[in-house]
Tab-separated table of C-alpha atoms in Angstrom:
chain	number	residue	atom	x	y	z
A	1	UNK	CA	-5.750	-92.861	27.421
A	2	UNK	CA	-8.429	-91.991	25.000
A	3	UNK	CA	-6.131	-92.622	22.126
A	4	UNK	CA	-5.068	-96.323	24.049
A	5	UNK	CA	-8.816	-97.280	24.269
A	6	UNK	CA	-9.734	-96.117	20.872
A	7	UNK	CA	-6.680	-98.404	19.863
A	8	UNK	CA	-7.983	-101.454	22.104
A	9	UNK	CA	-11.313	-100.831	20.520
A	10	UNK	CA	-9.686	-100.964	17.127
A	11	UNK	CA	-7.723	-104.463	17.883
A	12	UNK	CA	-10.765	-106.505	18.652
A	13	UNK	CA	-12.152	-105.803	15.132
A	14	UNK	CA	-8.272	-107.118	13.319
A	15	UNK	CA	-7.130	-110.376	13.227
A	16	UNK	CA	-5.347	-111.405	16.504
A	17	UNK	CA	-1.858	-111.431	14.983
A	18	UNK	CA	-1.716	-107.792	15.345
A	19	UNK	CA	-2.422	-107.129	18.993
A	20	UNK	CA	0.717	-106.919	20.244
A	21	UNK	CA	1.932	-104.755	17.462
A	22	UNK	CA	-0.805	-101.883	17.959
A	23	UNK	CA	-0.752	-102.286	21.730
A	24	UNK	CA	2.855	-101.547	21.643
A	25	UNK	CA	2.217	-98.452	19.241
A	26	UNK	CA	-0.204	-97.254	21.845
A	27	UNK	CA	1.840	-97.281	24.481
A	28	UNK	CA	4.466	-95.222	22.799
A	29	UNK	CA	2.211	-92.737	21.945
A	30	UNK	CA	0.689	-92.536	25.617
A	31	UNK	CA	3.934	-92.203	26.806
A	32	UNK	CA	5.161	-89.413	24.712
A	33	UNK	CA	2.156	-87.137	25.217
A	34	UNK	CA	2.693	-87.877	29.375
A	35	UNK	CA	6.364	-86.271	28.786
A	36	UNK	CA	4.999	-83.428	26.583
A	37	UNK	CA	2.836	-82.552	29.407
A	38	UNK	CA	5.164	-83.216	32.188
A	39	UNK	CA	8.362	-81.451	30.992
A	40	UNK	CA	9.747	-78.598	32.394
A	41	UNK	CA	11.076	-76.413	29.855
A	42	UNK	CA	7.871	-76.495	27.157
A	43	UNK	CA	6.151	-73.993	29.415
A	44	UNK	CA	9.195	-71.631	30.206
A	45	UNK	CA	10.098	-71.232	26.261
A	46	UNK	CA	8.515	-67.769	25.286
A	47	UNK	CA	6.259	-67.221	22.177
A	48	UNK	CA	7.986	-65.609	19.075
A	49	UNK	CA	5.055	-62.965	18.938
A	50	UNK	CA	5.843	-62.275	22.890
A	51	UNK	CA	9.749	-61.205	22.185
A	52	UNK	CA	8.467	-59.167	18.756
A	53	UNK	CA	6.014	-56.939	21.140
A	54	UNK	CA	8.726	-56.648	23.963
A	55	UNK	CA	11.266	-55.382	21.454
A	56	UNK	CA	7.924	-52.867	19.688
A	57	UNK	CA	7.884	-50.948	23.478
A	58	UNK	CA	11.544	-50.820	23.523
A	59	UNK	CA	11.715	-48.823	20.742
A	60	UNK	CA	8.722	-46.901	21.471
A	61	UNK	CA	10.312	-45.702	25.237
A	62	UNK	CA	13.574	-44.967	23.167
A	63	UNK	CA	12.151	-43.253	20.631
A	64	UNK	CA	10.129	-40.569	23.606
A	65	UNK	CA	13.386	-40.397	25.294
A	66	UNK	CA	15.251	-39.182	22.368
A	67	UNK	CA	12.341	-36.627	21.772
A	68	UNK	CA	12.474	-35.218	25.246
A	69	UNK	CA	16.065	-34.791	25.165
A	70	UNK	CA	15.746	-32.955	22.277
A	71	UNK	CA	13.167	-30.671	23.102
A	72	UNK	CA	15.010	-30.436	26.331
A	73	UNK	CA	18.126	-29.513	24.949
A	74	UNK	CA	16.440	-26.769	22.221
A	75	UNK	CA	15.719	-24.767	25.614
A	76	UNK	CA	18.588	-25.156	27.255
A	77	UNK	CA	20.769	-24.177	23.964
A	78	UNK	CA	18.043	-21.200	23.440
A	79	UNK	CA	20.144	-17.974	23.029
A	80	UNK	CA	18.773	-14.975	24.768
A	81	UNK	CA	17.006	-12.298	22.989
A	82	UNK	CA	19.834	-9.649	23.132
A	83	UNK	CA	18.234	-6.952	20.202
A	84	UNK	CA	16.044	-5.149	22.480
A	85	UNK	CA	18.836	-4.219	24.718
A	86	UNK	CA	20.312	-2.724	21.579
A	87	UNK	CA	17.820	-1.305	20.493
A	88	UNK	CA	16.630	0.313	23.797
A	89	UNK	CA	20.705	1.719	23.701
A	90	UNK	CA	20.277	3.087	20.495
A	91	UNK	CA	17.516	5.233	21.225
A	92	UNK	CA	19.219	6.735	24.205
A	93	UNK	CA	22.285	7.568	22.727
A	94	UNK	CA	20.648	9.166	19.758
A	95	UNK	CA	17.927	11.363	21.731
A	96	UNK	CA	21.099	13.595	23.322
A	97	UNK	CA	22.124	13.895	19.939
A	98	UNK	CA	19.565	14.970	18.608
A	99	UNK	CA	18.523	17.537	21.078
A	100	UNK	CA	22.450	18.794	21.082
A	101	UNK	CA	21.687	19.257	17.024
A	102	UNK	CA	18.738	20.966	17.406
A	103	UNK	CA	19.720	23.213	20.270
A	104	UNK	CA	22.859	24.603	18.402
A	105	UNK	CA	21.382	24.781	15.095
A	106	UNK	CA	18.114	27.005	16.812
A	107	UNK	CA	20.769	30.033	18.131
A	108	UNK	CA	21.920	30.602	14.045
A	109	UNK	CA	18.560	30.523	13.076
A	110	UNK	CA	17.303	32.896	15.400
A	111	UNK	CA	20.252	35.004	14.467
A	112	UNK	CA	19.333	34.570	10.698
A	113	UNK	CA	15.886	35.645	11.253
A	114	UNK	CA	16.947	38.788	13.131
A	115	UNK	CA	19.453	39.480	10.692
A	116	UNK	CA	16.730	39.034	7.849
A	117	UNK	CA	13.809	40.413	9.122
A	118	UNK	CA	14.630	44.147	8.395
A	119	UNK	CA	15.490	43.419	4.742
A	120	UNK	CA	11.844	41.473	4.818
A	121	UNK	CA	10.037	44.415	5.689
A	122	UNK	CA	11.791	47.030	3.226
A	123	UNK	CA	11.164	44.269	0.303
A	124	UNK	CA	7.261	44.057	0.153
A	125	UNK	CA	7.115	47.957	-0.161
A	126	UNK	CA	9.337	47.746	-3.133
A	127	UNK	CA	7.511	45.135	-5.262
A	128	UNK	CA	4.270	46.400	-4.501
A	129	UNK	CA	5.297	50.047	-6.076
A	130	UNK	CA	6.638	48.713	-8.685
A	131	UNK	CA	2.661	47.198	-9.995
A	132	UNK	CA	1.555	50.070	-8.942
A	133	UNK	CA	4.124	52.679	-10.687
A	134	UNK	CA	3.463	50.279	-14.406
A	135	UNK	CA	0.099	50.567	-13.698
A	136	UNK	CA	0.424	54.418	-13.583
A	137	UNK	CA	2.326	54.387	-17.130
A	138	UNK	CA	-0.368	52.772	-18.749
A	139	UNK	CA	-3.175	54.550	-17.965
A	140	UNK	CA	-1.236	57.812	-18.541
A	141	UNK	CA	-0.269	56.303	-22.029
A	142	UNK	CA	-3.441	55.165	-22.679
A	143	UNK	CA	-5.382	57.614	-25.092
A	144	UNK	CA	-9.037	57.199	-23.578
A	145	UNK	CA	-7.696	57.887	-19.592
A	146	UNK	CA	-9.854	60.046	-18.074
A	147	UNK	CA	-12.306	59.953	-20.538
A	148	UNK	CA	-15.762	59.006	-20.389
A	149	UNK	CA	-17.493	56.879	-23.234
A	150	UNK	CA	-21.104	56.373	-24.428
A	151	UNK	CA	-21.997	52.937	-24.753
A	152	UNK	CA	-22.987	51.540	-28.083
A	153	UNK	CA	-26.750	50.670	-26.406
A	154	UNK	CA	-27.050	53.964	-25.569
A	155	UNK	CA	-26.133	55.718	-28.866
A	156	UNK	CA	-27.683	52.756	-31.310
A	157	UNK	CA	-31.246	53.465	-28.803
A	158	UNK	CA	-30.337	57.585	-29.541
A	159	UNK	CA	-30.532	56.913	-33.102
A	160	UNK	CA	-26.402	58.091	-33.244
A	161	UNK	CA	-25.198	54.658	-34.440
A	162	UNK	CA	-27.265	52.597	-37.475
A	163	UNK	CA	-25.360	49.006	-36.802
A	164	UNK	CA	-26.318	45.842	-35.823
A	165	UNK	CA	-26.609	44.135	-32.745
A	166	UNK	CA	-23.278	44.145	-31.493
A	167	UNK	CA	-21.931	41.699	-27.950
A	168	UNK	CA	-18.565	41.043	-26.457
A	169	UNK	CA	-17.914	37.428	-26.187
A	170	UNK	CA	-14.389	37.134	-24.403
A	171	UNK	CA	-12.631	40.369	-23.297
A	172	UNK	CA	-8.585	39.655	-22.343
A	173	UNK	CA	-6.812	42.604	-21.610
A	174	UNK	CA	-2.846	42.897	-20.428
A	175	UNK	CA	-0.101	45.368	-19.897
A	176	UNK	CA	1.256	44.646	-23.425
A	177	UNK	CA	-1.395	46.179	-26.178
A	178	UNK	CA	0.182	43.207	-28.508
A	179	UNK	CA	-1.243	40.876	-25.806
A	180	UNK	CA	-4.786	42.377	-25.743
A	181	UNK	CA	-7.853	41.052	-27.373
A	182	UNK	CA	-11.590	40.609	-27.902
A	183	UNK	CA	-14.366	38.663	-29.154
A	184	UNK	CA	-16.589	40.143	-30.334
A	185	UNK	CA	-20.128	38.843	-32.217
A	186	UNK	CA	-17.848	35.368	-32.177
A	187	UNK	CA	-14.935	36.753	-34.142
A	188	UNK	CA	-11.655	37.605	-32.581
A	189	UNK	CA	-10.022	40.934	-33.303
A	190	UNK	CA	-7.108	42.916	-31.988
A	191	UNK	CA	-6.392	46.716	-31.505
A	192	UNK	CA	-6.802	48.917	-34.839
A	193	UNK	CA	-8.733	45.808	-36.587
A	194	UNK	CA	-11.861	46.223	-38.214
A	195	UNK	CA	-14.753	44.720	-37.215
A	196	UNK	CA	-17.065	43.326	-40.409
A	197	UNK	CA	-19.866	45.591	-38.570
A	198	UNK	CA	-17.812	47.999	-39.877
A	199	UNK	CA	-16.473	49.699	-36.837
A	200	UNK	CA	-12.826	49.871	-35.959
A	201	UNK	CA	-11.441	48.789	-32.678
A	202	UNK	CA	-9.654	51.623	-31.142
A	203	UNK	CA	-7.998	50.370	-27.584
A	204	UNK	CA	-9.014	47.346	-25.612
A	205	UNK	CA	-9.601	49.132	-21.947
A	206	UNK	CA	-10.505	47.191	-18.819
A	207	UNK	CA	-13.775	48.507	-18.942
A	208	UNK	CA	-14.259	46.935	-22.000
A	209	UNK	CA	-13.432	47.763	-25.999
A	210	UNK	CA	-13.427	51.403	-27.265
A	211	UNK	CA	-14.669	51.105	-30.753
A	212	UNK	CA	-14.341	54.078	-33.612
A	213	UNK	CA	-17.477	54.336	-36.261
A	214	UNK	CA	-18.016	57.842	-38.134
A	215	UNK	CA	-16.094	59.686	-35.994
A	216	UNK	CA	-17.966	58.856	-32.874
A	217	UNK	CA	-15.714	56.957	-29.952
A	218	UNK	CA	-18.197	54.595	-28.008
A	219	UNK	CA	-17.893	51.908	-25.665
A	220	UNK	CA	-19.089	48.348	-26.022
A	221	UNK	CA	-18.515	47.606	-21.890
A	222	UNK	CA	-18.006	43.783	-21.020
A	223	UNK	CA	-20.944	42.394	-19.572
């Protein structure tokens, strides 16, 4: 009706030939928006943008159901932890066994040990003469056994002996003369060398070295 009376309005200000035209023009247009707001379907048609959010939760409810399911079935389809039941059987079986083993091998080595231990006592009096009988052959091979030596202190502070000062650095001495030797004043010398004091060595003794010098034996002891 607004549109009609902006219409009338409009006619009085054109030339009268026109009236009827735009009063007819009106009057369609009045009666088209009266159906437009009268008809029955225009409210019942639903919005694009309504049917495009109706189909978005669809698929969102689908989509949940299909997770659930397949959580649901992972638990269901879950095997069942059968290795500790084997391993708990394994232990028990082997335990007998192993006691069995060690229960049957104990009796021979008991026996063994009886068997053994006579032949164990007899052997540590046999290797322990045998030290003792070498050590026996040396000293009764060795010249200066039994014999007792001035030291070279003694007989240089007597006025016997006119050498110089005179120390024994390393002393070795073995079974083996060959394997004997001495240091002596920083110089290394063997049995029946000569020292460039000027005295001979005569044996290499565990005391120390028996050294030859003018006919007098003395000892230079190991300090």
């Amino acid at each position: 009706m607004r549109r009609f009376v902006e219409h009338v309005a409009a006619i009085n200000r054109r030339p009268a030939d026109k009236i009827m035209s735009f009063i007819l023009d009106a009057l369609r247009k009045s009666e088209a928006e009266r159906q437009k707001q009268h008809s029955p379907g225009f409210v019942s048609v639903p919005d694009g943008s309504q049917k495009k959010s109706g189909k978005k939760w669809l698929l969102l409810v689908a989509g949940l159901l299909a997770v659930n399911l397949v959580i649901l079935a992972a638990v269901l389809l879950r095997p069942e932890p059968a290795v500790d039941t084997s391993d708990t059987g394994v232990v028990v079986d082997i335990k007998p066994a192993a006691a069995t083993v060690n229960e049957s091998s104990a009796v021979p080595m008991r026996r063994q040990s009886n068997e053994i231990e006579p032949a164990a006592g007899t052997a540590p009096q046999q290797v322990a003469a045998d030290p003792i009988a070498s050590l026996d052959a040396d000293q009764s091979l060795s010249p200066s056994a039994g014999k007792a030596f001035a030291t070279f202190n003694n007989l240089r502070a007597q006025g016997v002996l006119n050498l110089p000062d005179m120390h024994l650095d390393i002393h070795v001495y073995a079974g083996q003369p060959a394997d004997r030797f001495v240091f002596i004043n920083m110089s290394k010398y063997k049995e029946r060398a000569t020292l460039t004091e000027g005295p001979t060595v005569k044996e290499i003794t565990p005391e120390g070295v028996i050294l030859e010098y003018g006919g007098t034996d003395f000892l230079l002891p190991r300090e």
